[in-house]
Short mmCIF file of C-alpha atoms in Angstrom, two decimals:
data_model
loop_
_atom_site.label_atom_id
_atom_site.label_comp_id
_atom_site.label_asym_id
_atom_site.label_seq_id
_atom_site.Cartn_x
_atom_site.Cartn_y
_atom_site.Cartn_z
CA MET Y 1 -30.59 -33.82 -123.29
CA SER Y 2 -30.10 -37.32 -121.99
CA LYS Y 3 -30.15 -40.03 -124.71
CA ASP Y 4 -33.17 -42.53 -124.45
CA PHE Y 5 -31.94 -46.07 -124.59
CA GLY Y 6 -35.38 -47.61 -124.49
CA ARG Y 7 -36.35 -50.68 -122.30
CA PRO Y 8 -34.19 -53.82 -121.74
CA PRO Y 9 -35.68 -57.19 -122.91
CA GLN Y 10 -36.53 -58.40 -119.41
CA ALA Y 11 -38.07 -55.14 -118.33
CA GLU Y 12 -41.61 -56.51 -117.80
CA GLY Y 13 -40.25 -59.55 -115.69
CA ASN Y 14 -38.02 -57.18 -113.64
CA GLN Y 15 -40.89 -54.86 -113.08
CA GLU Y 16 -43.12 -57.74 -111.66
CA ARG Y 17 -40.23 -59.01 -109.56
CA VAL Y 18 -39.48 -55.56 -108.21
CA ARG Y 19 -43.33 -55.17 -107.27
CA GLN Y 20 -43.28 -58.56 -105.42
CA ARG Y 21 -40.21 -57.98 -103.42
CA LEU Y 22 -41.17 -54.30 -102.49
CA ALA Y 23 -44.43 -55.86 -101.30
CA GLU Y 24 -42.68 -58.39 -99.24
CA ALA Y 25 -40.35 -55.90 -97.78
CA ALA Y 26 -43.29 -53.54 -96.77
CA SER Y 27 -45.05 -56.57 -94.98
CA ALA Y 28 -41.90 -57.83 -93.20
CA ALA Y 29 -41.51 -57.11 -89.63
CA GLY Y 30 -38.70 -55.11 -88.14
CA ALA Y 31 -36.66 -52.26 -89.41
CA LYS Y 32 -36.56 -51.68 -93.20
CA GLU Y 33 -33.47 -50.75 -95.11
CA THR Y 34 -33.73 -47.58 -97.11
CA LEU Y 35 -31.41 -45.65 -99.36
CA THR Y 36 -31.54 -41.65 -99.59
CA VAL Y 37 -31.03 -40.38 -103.10
CA GLU Y 38 -31.46 -36.80 -104.62
CA TRP Y 39 -34.76 -37.07 -106.69
CA ARG Y 40 -35.53 -34.15 -108.83
CA GLY Y 41 -34.13 -31.71 -106.29
CA VAL Y 42 -35.34 -33.15 -103.04
CA PRO Y 43 -34.23 -36.05 -100.88
CA LEU Y 44 -36.12 -39.38 -101.50
CA HIS Y 45 -35.94 -42.49 -99.26
CA VAL Y 46 -36.24 -45.55 -101.42
CA GLU Y 47 -36.66 -49.20 -100.10
CA VAL Y 48 -33.75 -51.72 -100.52
CA ILE Y 49 -34.56 -55.20 -101.72
CA ASN Y 50 -32.44 -58.20 -103.03
CA MET Y 51 -32.43 -58.77 -106.74
CA PRO Y 52 -30.87 -61.48 -108.87
CA VAL Y 53 -27.53 -60.36 -110.14
CA SER Y 54 -28.09 -62.02 -113.45
CA ASP Y 55 -31.46 -60.32 -114.02
CA LEU Y 56 -29.88 -56.75 -113.91
CA TYR Y 57 -28.49 -54.72 -116.72
CA TYR Y 58 -25.55 -52.34 -116.80
CA ASN Y 59 -26.43 -48.71 -117.46
CA PRO Y 60 -25.39 -47.83 -121.15
CA ALA Y 61 -25.44 -44.13 -120.17
CA THR Y 62 -23.06 -44.40 -117.16
CA HIS Y 63 -20.51 -41.64 -116.75
CA ARG Y 64 -18.06 -44.00 -115.36
CA VAL Y 65 -16.83 -45.54 -118.77
CA ARG Y 66 -18.09 -42.86 -121.18
CA ALA Y 67 -14.53 -41.98 -122.38
CA GLN Y 68 -13.53 -45.61 -122.50
CA ARG Y 69 -16.25 -46.63 -124.85
CA SER Y 70 -14.09 -45.26 -127.76
CA TYR Y 71 -11.58 -48.08 -126.92
CA ASP Y 72 -13.13 -50.53 -129.45
CA PRO Y 73 -15.05 -48.39 -131.88
CA ALA Y 74 -16.95 -51.12 -133.60
CA ARG Y 75 -18.45 -52.35 -130.10
CA ASP Y 76 -19.12 -48.64 -129.18
CA ARG Y 77 -21.28 -48.32 -132.25
CA GLN Y 78 -23.16 -51.66 -131.41
CA LEU Y 79 -23.60 -50.36 -128.01
CA ASP Y 80 -25.55 -47.27 -129.43
CA VAL Y 81 -27.63 -49.51 -131.58
CA ASP Y 82 -28.45 -52.21 -129.18
CA PRO Y 83 -27.25 -51.49 -125.42
CA TRP Y 84 -29.05 -54.60 -124.04
CA SER Y 85 -27.58 -57.29 -126.32
CA PRO Y 86 -25.22 -59.81 -124.56
CA ALA Y 87 -22.27 -58.38 -126.75
CA SER Y 88 -23.01 -54.87 -125.64
CA GLN Y 89 -23.54 -55.81 -122.05
CA ALA Y 90 -20.31 -57.90 -122.05
CA TYR Y 91 -18.44 -54.69 -123.38
CA LEU Y 92 -19.58 -52.71 -120.60
CA HIS Y 93 -18.56 -55.46 -118.27
CA HIS Y 94 -15.04 -55.34 -119.67
CA LEU Y 95 -14.78 -51.59 -119.35
CA LEU Y 96 -16.14 -51.29 -115.98
CA LYS Y 97 -13.21 -53.56 -114.84
CA ALA Y 98 -10.58 -51.96 -117.10
CA LEU Y 99 -7.86 -49.34 -116.21
CA PRO Y 100 -9.31 -45.96 -117.43
CA ALA Y 101 -5.99 -45.08 -119.27
CA ASP Y 102 -5.56 -48.49 -120.82
CA PRO Y 103 -8.60 -50.73 -121.04
CA SER Y 104 -6.62 -53.60 -122.02
CA LYS Y 105 -5.64 -53.95 -118.39
CA GLU Y 106 -7.55 -54.50 -115.33
CA ASP Y 107 -7.73 -51.63 -112.98
CA PRO Y 108 -6.08 -52.15 -109.55
CA ASP Y 109 -9.00 -50.23 -107.91
CA TYR Y 110 -11.42 -52.72 -109.32
CA GLN Y 111 -9.36 -55.61 -107.99
CA VAL Y 112 -9.42 -53.82 -104.35
CA LEU Y 113 -13.30 -53.61 -104.76
CA ARG Y 114 -13.71 -57.17 -105.71
CA ASP Y 115 -11.45 -58.35 -102.84
CA SER Y 116 -13.48 -56.30 -100.37
CA LEU Y 117 -16.83 -57.82 -101.66
CA GLN Y 118 -15.33 -61.27 -101.21
CA ASP Y 119 -13.95 -60.53 -97.70
CA PHE Y 120 -16.72 -58.30 -96.20
CA LYS Y 121 -19.76 -58.91 -98.48
CA GLN Y 122 -21.57 -56.08 -99.80
CA THR Y 123 -21.94 -53.13 -97.43
CA ASP Y 124 -23.71 -50.38 -99.36
CA PRO Y 125 -26.79 -51.04 -101.59
CA GLY Y 126 -26.81 -50.20 -105.24
CA LEU Y 127 -29.76 -48.50 -107.17
CA ILE Y 128 -31.85 -49.72 -110.14
CA THR Y 129 -34.87 -48.65 -112.18
CA ARG Y 130 -38.03 -50.64 -112.23
CA ASP Y 131 -36.80 -52.15 -115.34
CA GLY Y 132 -33.65 -53.56 -113.74
CA VAL Y 133 -31.19 -51.11 -115.04
CA LEU Y 134 -28.32 -50.18 -112.54
CA VAL Y 135 -28.06 -46.46 -111.67
CA ASN Y 136 -25.49 -47.06 -109.12
CA GLY Y 137 -23.45 -50.22 -108.43
CA ASN Y 138 -22.47 -51.04 -111.93
CA THR Y 139 -18.85 -51.92 -110.85
CA ARG Y 140 -20.08 -53.70 -107.92
CA ARG Y 141 -22.36 -55.90 -110.02
CA ALA Y 142 -19.37 -56.76 -112.19
CA ALA Y 143 -17.42 -57.90 -109.29
CA LEU Y 144 -20.36 -59.86 -107.94
CA VAL Y 145 -20.65 -61.62 -111.41
CA GLU Y 146 -16.85 -62.61 -110.99
CA LEU Y 147 -17.34 -64.01 -107.53
CA GLY Y 148 -20.44 -65.85 -108.41
CA VAL Y 149 -22.63 -64.10 -105.85
CA PRO Y 150 -26.34 -64.66 -106.77
CA HIS Y 151 -27.95 -61.57 -105.31
CA ILE Y 152 -27.32 -57.86 -104.92
CA ARG Y 153 -28.95 -55.54 -102.66
CA VAL Y 154 -30.46 -52.38 -104.47
CA GLY Y 155 -32.71 -49.55 -103.75
CA VAL Y 156 -35.46 -48.95 -106.42
CA LEU Y 157 -36.33 -45.63 -108.10
CA PRO Y 158 -39.95 -44.65 -108.67
CA GLU Y 159 -41.79 -45.92 -111.61
CA SER Y 160 -41.91 -42.45 -113.32
CA CYS Y 161 -38.10 -42.59 -113.60
CA THR Y 162 -36.65 -41.23 -116.93
CA TRP Y 163 -33.24 -41.51 -118.48
CA ALA Y 164 -32.66 -37.84 -117.67
CA ASP Y 165 -33.51 -38.92 -114.00
CA VAL Y 166 -31.01 -41.81 -114.36
CA ASP Y 167 -28.25 -39.39 -115.23
CA ALA Y 168 -28.95 -36.86 -112.70
CA VAL Y 169 -29.35 -39.48 -109.73
CA GLU Y 170 -26.12 -41.25 -110.74
CA LEU Y 171 -24.11 -37.91 -110.71
CA SER Y 172 -25.50 -36.83 -107.49
CA LEU Y 173 -24.64 -40.11 -105.78
CA GLN Y 174 -21.10 -39.94 -107.39
CA LEU Y 175 -20.48 -36.52 -105.85
CA ARG Y 176 -21.23 -37.43 -102.41
CA ARG Y 177 -18.25 -37.59 -99.92
CA ASP Y 178 -17.81 -41.27 -99.22
CA HIS Y 179 -15.72 -44.18 -100.30
CA ARG Y 180 -17.22 -44.42 -103.55
CA ARG Y 181 -14.78 -45.25 -106.39
CA ASP Y 182 -14.03 -41.88 -108.23
CA TYR Y 183 -14.65 -41.18 -111.92
CA SER Y 184 -11.62 -41.17 -113.92
CA TYR Y 185 -10.22 -37.77 -115.00
CA VAL Y 186 -11.61 -37.53 -118.43
CA ASN Y 187 -15.11 -38.95 -117.32
CA ARG Y 188 -15.26 -36.28 -114.75
CA LEU Y 189 -14.64 -33.60 -117.46
CA LEU Y 190 -17.39 -35.25 -119.57
CA ALA Y 191 -19.83 -35.12 -116.69
CA ILE Y 192 -19.01 -31.31 -116.04
CA ASP Y 193 -19.39 -30.64 -119.75
CA GLU Y 194 -22.81 -32.49 -119.89
CA GLN Y 195 -23.88 -30.28 -117.02
CA PHE Y 196 -22.83 -27.10 -118.88
CA ASN Y 197 -24.59 -28.16 -122.02
CA LEU Y 198 -27.86 -28.38 -120.12
CA GLY Y 199 -27.67 -24.72 -119.63
CA ARG Y 200 -26.29 -24.61 -116.08
CA GLN Y 201 -23.85 -21.89 -114.94
CA PRO Y 202 -20.17 -22.81 -114.03
CA ALA Y 203 -20.74 -21.49 -110.51
CA ASP Y 204 -23.79 -23.83 -110.00
CA ILE Y 205 -21.75 -26.74 -111.42
CA ALA Y 206 -18.81 -26.04 -109.38
CA ARG Y 207 -20.80 -26.19 -106.28
CA ASP Y 208 -22.33 -29.58 -107.14
CA PHE Y 209 -18.80 -30.99 -108.03
CA ARG Y 210 -17.29 -29.31 -104.83
CA ILE Y 211 -14.69 -27.36 -106.79
CA ARG Y 212 -14.02 -23.77 -107.49
CA THR Y 213 -15.77 -21.89 -110.33
CA ALA Y 214 -12.32 -21.17 -111.87
CA THR Y 215 -11.55 -25.05 -111.58
CA CYS Y 216 -14.79 -25.71 -113.49
CA GLU Y 217 -13.95 -23.16 -116.15
CA GLN Y 218 -10.49 -24.67 -116.36
CA ASP Y 219 -11.91 -28.11 -116.92
CA LEU Y 220 -14.21 -26.85 -119.57
CA TRP Y 221 -11.31 -25.36 -121.41
CA ILE Y 222 -9.19 -28.56 -121.19
CA LEU Y 223 -12.04 -30.81 -122.53
CA ALA Y 224 -12.45 -28.28 -125.59
CA CYS Y 225 -8.82 -28.52 -126.13
CA LEU Y 226 -8.73 -32.20 -125.79
CA ARG Y 227 -11.58 -32.60 -128.41
CA ASP Y 228 -9.75 -30.32 -130.79
CA LEU Y 229 -6.63 -32.49 -130.45
CA VAL Y 230 -8.64 -35.57 -131.27
CA GLU Y 231 -9.99 -34.08 -134.46
CA ARG Y 232 -6.67 -32.76 -135.52
CA SER Y 233 -5.28 -36.21 -134.99
CA ARG Y 234 -7.40 -37.78 -137.35
CA ASP Y 235 -5.68 -39.57 -140.45
CA GLY Y 236 -7.85 -41.84 -142.33
CA GLU Y 237 -9.44 -44.22 -139.95
CA ALA Y 238 -6.72 -43.61 -137.33
CA ALA Y 239 -7.43 -41.02 -134.55
CA LEU Y 240 -6.57 -40.52 -130.86
CA ARG Y 241 -9.39 -40.93 -128.34
CA LEU Y 242 -10.23 -38.98 -125.17
CA LEU Y 243 -9.11 -41.75 -123.00
CA ASP Y 244 -5.62 -41.40 -124.52
CA PHE Y 245 -5.26 -38.21 -122.10
CA GLU Y 246 -6.31 -39.88 -118.75
CA ASP Y 247 -2.88 -39.79 -117.17
CA HIS Y 248 -1.93 -36.05 -118.13
CA GLN Y 249 -4.24 -34.32 -115.62
CA GLU Y 250 -1.91 -32.30 -113.90
CA LYS Y 251 0.17 -31.32 -117.05
CA LEU Y 252 -3.12 -29.96 -118.65
CA ARG Y 253 -3.98 -28.14 -115.69
CA GLU Y 254 -0.51 -26.49 -115.58
CA LEU Y 255 -0.79 -25.69 -119.26
CA HIS Y 256 -4.18 -23.93 -118.85
CA ARG Y 257 -2.74 -21.78 -115.81
CA ARG Y 258 0.26 -20.82 -117.86
CA TYR Y 259 -1.84 -20.12 -121.04
CA VAL Y 260 -4.11 -17.76 -119.17
CA LYS Y 261 -1.17 -15.91 -117.65
CA GLU Y 262 0.62 -15.63 -120.96
CA SER Y 263 -2.70 -14.63 -122.74
CA ALA Y 264 -2.85 -11.41 -120.59
CA VAL Y 265 0.43 -10.27 -122.21
CA SER Y 266 0.49 -11.74 -125.75
CA ARG Y 267 -2.04 -14.14 -127.37
CA GLU Y 268 0.47 -15.24 -129.90
CA ASN Y 269 3.07 -16.23 -127.37
CA ALA Y 270 0.38 -18.00 -125.48
CA ASP Y 271 -0.55 -20.01 -128.38
CA LEU Y 272 3.25 -20.82 -129.07
CA LEU Y 273 3.58 -22.00 -125.53
CA LYS Y 274 0.37 -24.06 -125.90
CA GLU Y 275 1.16 -25.84 -129.08
CA SER Y 276 4.63 -26.68 -127.93
CA ARG Y 277 3.73 -27.93 -124.46
CA LEU Y 278 1.02 -30.03 -126.05
CA ALA Y 279 3.51 -31.64 -128.38
CA ALA Y 280 5.61 -32.43 -125.42
CA ILE Y 281 2.75 -33.83 -123.51
CA LEU Y 282 2.00 -36.09 -126.61
CA LEU Y 283 5.47 -37.16 -126.82
CA GLY Y 284 5.35 -38.47 -123.14
CA PHE Y 285 7.50 -36.01 -121.44
CA SER Y 286 7.12 -35.50 -117.76
CA LYS Y 287 5.62 -32.66 -115.92
CA THR Y 288 9.02 -31.12 -114.92
CA ASP Y 289 10.31 -31.42 -118.51
CA VAL Y 290 7.17 -29.72 -119.93
CA ARG Y 291 7.87 -27.02 -117.55
CA LEU Y 292 11.03 -26.02 -119.45
CA ILE Y 293 9.03 -24.99 -122.46
CA GLU Y 294 8.62 -21.34 -122.89
CA PRO Y 295 6.91 -19.56 -125.93
CA ASP Y 296 10.49 -19.04 -127.66
CA PHE Y 297 11.30 -22.88 -127.19
CA LYS Y 298 10.55 -24.00 -130.75
CA ALA Y 299 12.48 -21.10 -132.35
CA ARG Y 300 15.30 -20.80 -129.76
CA TYR Y 301 16.15 -24.44 -129.30
CA LEU Y 302 13.86 -26.94 -131.44
CA ASP Y 303 13.74 -25.68 -134.95
CA LYS Y 304 17.50 -26.35 -135.74
CA ARG Y 305 17.11 -29.94 -134.41
CA LEU Y 306 13.93 -30.92 -136.29
CA PRO Y 307 14.44 -32.83 -139.61
CA GLU Y 308 12.90 -30.76 -142.79
CA GLU Y 309 9.85 -32.72 -142.87
CA LEU Y 310 8.93 -31.77 -139.22
CA ASN Y 311 10.02 -28.15 -139.60
CA GLN Y 312 8.09 -26.72 -142.53
CA ALA Y 313 6.85 -23.15 -142.10
CA ALA Y 314 3.00 -22.85 -142.36
CA THR Y 315 1.71 -19.64 -144.06
CA ALA Y 316 -1.96 -18.69 -143.79
CA PRO Y 317 -3.34 -16.33 -146.18
CA ALA Y 318 -4.79 -12.89 -145.05
CA VAL Y 319 -8.31 -12.99 -143.87
CA ALA Y 320 -10.87 -11.12 -145.98
CA ILE Y 321 -13.61 -8.87 -144.11
CA PRO Y 322 -16.77 -9.63 -146.04
CA GLY Y 323 -18.43 -6.31 -147.39
CA LEU Y 324 -15.50 -4.09 -146.67
CA GLY Y 325 -13.01 -5.19 -149.40
CA ARG Y 326 -10.29 -5.20 -146.73
CA THR Y 327 -8.12 -7.92 -145.25
CA VAL Y 328 -6.37 -8.38 -141.93
CA ARG Y 329 -3.27 -10.08 -141.14
CA ALA Y 330 -3.54 -13.93 -140.58
CA ALA Y 331 -2.38 -15.69 -137.55
CA ASP Y 332 1.45 -15.47 -136.85
CA PRO Y 333 3.33 -17.79 -139.02
CA LYS Y 334 5.28 -18.98 -135.99
CA VAL Y 335 1.91 -20.26 -134.38
CA GLY Y 336 1.10 -21.93 -137.69
CA ALA Y 337 4.54 -23.82 -137.76
CA ALA Y 338 3.96 -24.74 -134.18
CA LYS Y 339 0.62 -26.08 -134.84
CA ALA Y 340 1.78 -28.07 -137.92
CA LEU Y 341 4.44 -29.86 -135.57
CA THR Y 342 1.79 -30.68 -133.11
CA ASP Y 343 -0.38 -32.02 -135.83
CA SER Y 344 2.36 -34.16 -137.25
CA VAL Y 345 2.93 -35.61 -133.65
CA LEU Y 346 -0.73 -36.12 -133.19
CA LYS Y 347 -1.18 -37.92 -136.52
CA ALA Y 348 1.85 -40.20 -135.85
CA LYS Y 349 0.80 -41.13 -132.45
CA ALA Y 350 -2.74 -41.96 -133.86
CA VAL Y 351 -1.39 -44.19 -136.63
CA ALA Y 352 1.19 -45.76 -134.48
CA GLY Y 353 -1.44 -46.74 -132.03
CA THR Y 354 -3.77 -48.40 -134.40
CA ALA Y 355 -1.51 -51.05 -135.78
CA GLU Y 356 -4.52 -53.51 -136.22
CA THR Y 357 -6.46 -51.57 -138.58
CA VAL Y 358 -3.67 -49.56 -140.66
CA ALA Y 359 -1.16 -50.82 -143.24
CA ALA Y 360 2.02 -51.92 -141.68
CA ASP Y 361 4.14 -49.45 -143.85
CA ARG Y 362 2.18 -46.53 -142.42
CA VAL Y 363 2.51 -47.63 -138.85
CA ILE Y 364 6.27 -48.01 -139.42
CA ALA Y 365 6.57 -44.47 -141.00
CA ALA Y 366 4.33 -43.03 -138.12
CA SER Y 367 6.46 -44.65 -135.57
CA ALA Y 368 9.67 -43.43 -137.00
CA THR Y 369 8.16 -39.82 -137.23
CA PHE Y 370 7.14 -40.10 -133.63
CA ARG Y 371 10.73 -41.16 -132.48
CA THR Y 372 12.23 -38.53 -134.55
CA ALA Y 373 10.12 -35.76 -133.01
CA ARG Y 374 10.63 -36.99 -129.49
CA GLU Y 375 14.62 -37.19 -129.95
CA ALA Y 376 14.74 -33.65 -131.26
CA VAL Y 377 12.49 -32.25 -128.48
CA GLU Y 378 14.47 -34.29 -125.82
CA SER Y 379 17.70 -32.68 -127.24
CA ALA Y 380 16.20 -29.24 -127.18
CA MET Y 381 14.99 -29.74 -123.59
CA GLU Y 382 18.48 -30.58 -122.45
CA THR Y 383 19.82 -27.26 -123.81
CA ALA Y 384 16.78 -25.34 -122.36
CA GLY Y 385 17.39 -26.99 -118.96
CA LYS Y 386 20.89 -25.83 -118.86
CA ASP Y 387 19.96 -22.26 -119.87
CA ALA Y 388 17.26 -22.29 -117.17
CA ARG Y 389 19.71 -23.49 -114.50
CA VAL Y 390 21.98 -20.73 -115.64
CA ARG Y 391 19.27 -18.06 -115.39
CA LYS Y 392 18.38 -19.43 -111.87
CA ARG Y 393 22.03 -19.03 -110.75
CA LYS Y 394 22.24 -15.64 -112.20
CA GLN Y 395 18.87 -14.61 -110.20
CA ALA Y 396 19.93 -16.40 -106.92
CA ALA Y 397 21.99 -13.61 -105.34
CA PRO Y 398 19.43 -10.63 -106.32
CA ASP Y 399 16.44 -12.83 -105.06
CA ARG Y 400 18.16 -13.39 -101.69
CA ILE Y 401 18.90 -9.70 -101.31
CA ASN Y 402 15.22 -8.90 -102.00
CA ASP Y 403 14.17 -11.34 -99.55
CA ALA Y 404 16.57 -9.74 -96.93
CA CYS Y 405 14.90 -6.36 -97.87
CA GLN Y 406 11.39 -7.73 -97.04
CA ASP Y 407 12.61 -9.12 -93.76
CA LEU Y 408 14.21 -5.73 -92.79
CA GLU Y 409 10.83 -3.93 -93.54
CA GLN Y 410 9.13 -6.49 -91.21
CA CYS Y 411 11.87 -5.62 -88.66
CA ILE Y 412 10.91 -1.87 -88.85
CA THR Y 413 7.38 -2.63 -88.08
CA ASP Y 414 8.38 -4.98 -85.31
CA LEU Y 415 10.51 -2.13 -83.69
CA VAL Y 416 7.63 0.26 -83.88
CA MET Y 417 5.33 -2.20 -82.05
CA SER Y 418 7.90 -3.16 -79.38
CA ARG Y 419 8.69 0.62 -78.71
CA ALA Y 420 4.82 0.94 -77.92
CA SER Y 421 4.85 -2.17 -75.65
CA ARG Y 422 8.34 -1.36 -74.11
CA SER Y 423 9.36 -5.02 -75.07
CA LEU Y 424 12.53 -4.36 -77.09
CA ASP Y 425 15.62 -6.36 -76.23
CA GLU Y 426 18.06 -3.81 -77.05
CA GLU Y 427 21.18 -5.84 -76.49
CA ALA Y 428 20.00 -8.52 -78.91
CA LEU Y 429 19.04 -5.98 -81.45
CA ASP Y 430 22.51 -4.58 -81.10
CA GLU Y 431 24.42 -7.82 -81.71
CA ALA Y 432 22.09 -8.60 -84.69
CA VAL Y 433 23.02 -5.35 -86.30
CA VAL Y 434 26.79 -6.00 -85.65
CA LYS Y 435 26.29 -9.28 -87.51
CA LEU Y 436 24.54 -7.35 -90.21
CA ARG Y 437 27.47 -5.11 -90.69
CA GLU Y 438 30.00 -8.04 -90.83
CA THR Y 439 27.75 -9.85 -93.51
CA LEU Y 440 27.46 -6.53 -95.62
CA GLY Y 441 31.29 -6.26 -95.35
CA ARG Y 442 31.72 -9.68 -96.86
CA LEU Y 443 29.03 -8.95 -99.46
CA ALA Y 444 31.04 -5.78 -100.38
CA ALA Y 445 34.30 -7.61 -100.62
CA GLN Y 446 32.82 -10.28 -102.97
CA SER Y 447 31.02 -7.64 -105.02
CA ALA Y 448 34.19 -5.74 -105.63
CA ARG Y 449 35.73 -9.11 -106.97
CA SER Y 450 32.94 -9.98 -109.20
CA ILE Y 451 31.70 -6.80 -110.75
CA SER Y 452 33.93 -4.72 -113.00
CA GLU Y 453 31.72 -1.74 -113.35
CA PRO Y 454 29.43 -1.31 -110.26
CA GLY Y 455 26.03 0.39 -110.69
CA GLU Y 456 24.46 2.63 -108.10
CA GLY Y 457 23.74 0.24 -105.53
CA ILE Y 458 27.00 -1.66 -105.45
CA ALA Y 459 28.97 1.63 -105.54
CA TRP Y 460 27.07 2.74 -102.47
CA LEU Y 461 27.83 -0.59 -100.63
CA LEU Y 462 31.48 -0.36 -101.52
CA ASP Y 463 31.70 3.33 -100.31
CA VAL Y 464 29.77 2.73 -97.01
CA MET Y 465 31.96 -0.37 -96.18
CA SER Y 466 35.25 1.45 -97.11
CA GLN Y 467 34.27 4.26 -94.81
CA LYS Y 468 33.70 1.81 -92.03
CA GLU Y 469 37.12 0.35 -92.44
#
């Protein structure tokens, strides 16, 4: 359910100003500008008016900066308590301009929007409630404030508008196919999750977001995973934030695809893969590096490189079944150890990233732990990469023969079809078969040199080619 943020201090004044300007627009001659929005399931045409930029309020419920609000926990709490205060509105102003993955920096996309408004003025109207709260156009208003533009064109929602309507209309406008600035990755996940918590089915949500149902379910899984990581990262006052995962979209999606595939064979291997890859993502490795991690990565490559404090086996007690007096085996100890390593990385990253509020000795220790873990994983990845390249070379020759077999199967089909249509070029086919014979002869010669104990297939090849000679 949508949170009710109440009414801003100038609500009554804005309502009166809106009434006056709507009346002026209705009585004016000529064509009237309107904006079409989806209002409670049906299209609604609302009139567009000019409003003073300084009289409007940023929407504290906007999906655009929902994840970034945690950038400054104290200001985030103040925003919940009094969203209309100058300090809270200033915090929203800052976040709307900020880079989603690092709110300490200005977003280049915001700079492009500001420059466009300066060069070409406002081309599309925003949208407000009668109280003067921006439903759409929050970032544009931030840019207009910086440019010193006194007025903004906005459509006006009906007087019966509620906070639930504000959320629904904002989301429907964002999902239109136009040049609107997209939500950041995590804010999009939060918007999907919000719709799911309202009781909507993934298929319906996927249709609204113009994605496949499987992608919607993937996004819900990833958000649940990220929230779990945030909780596991807590160490005193230090904790990671959802916005810390803004730049990892493709890595997380690949993780989900591989986790689902591995779960169909072994849930424990899937959990080992998940924990090891999450640790690598947290340590800042690239997508291609993360792909080197398989379920056996920790046991095969990493454990011998980890210092003792990062390589402690986790033993979980057996789980008792209430009322039966029986116990079942706990989770695989290897999974517990992998989780313990990921937790160590999580806590180290959280503490190292909050130097302003954590004691210096803890920050130094956390940074050292993070650095040690990264060096160990990097060394393990080098060996894993070498082994992967060796396996690829070993599989190269068999894979090429399998591909050739598929081409020959297609050739048989083509022969049948050409016979029916009398379109076969017999001379060209004969030349191709002669070339095949020569190629098989060279393959047999190299196989005889490379393979000391031929199996059935190689033995057949050697025998056939020796008869031809």
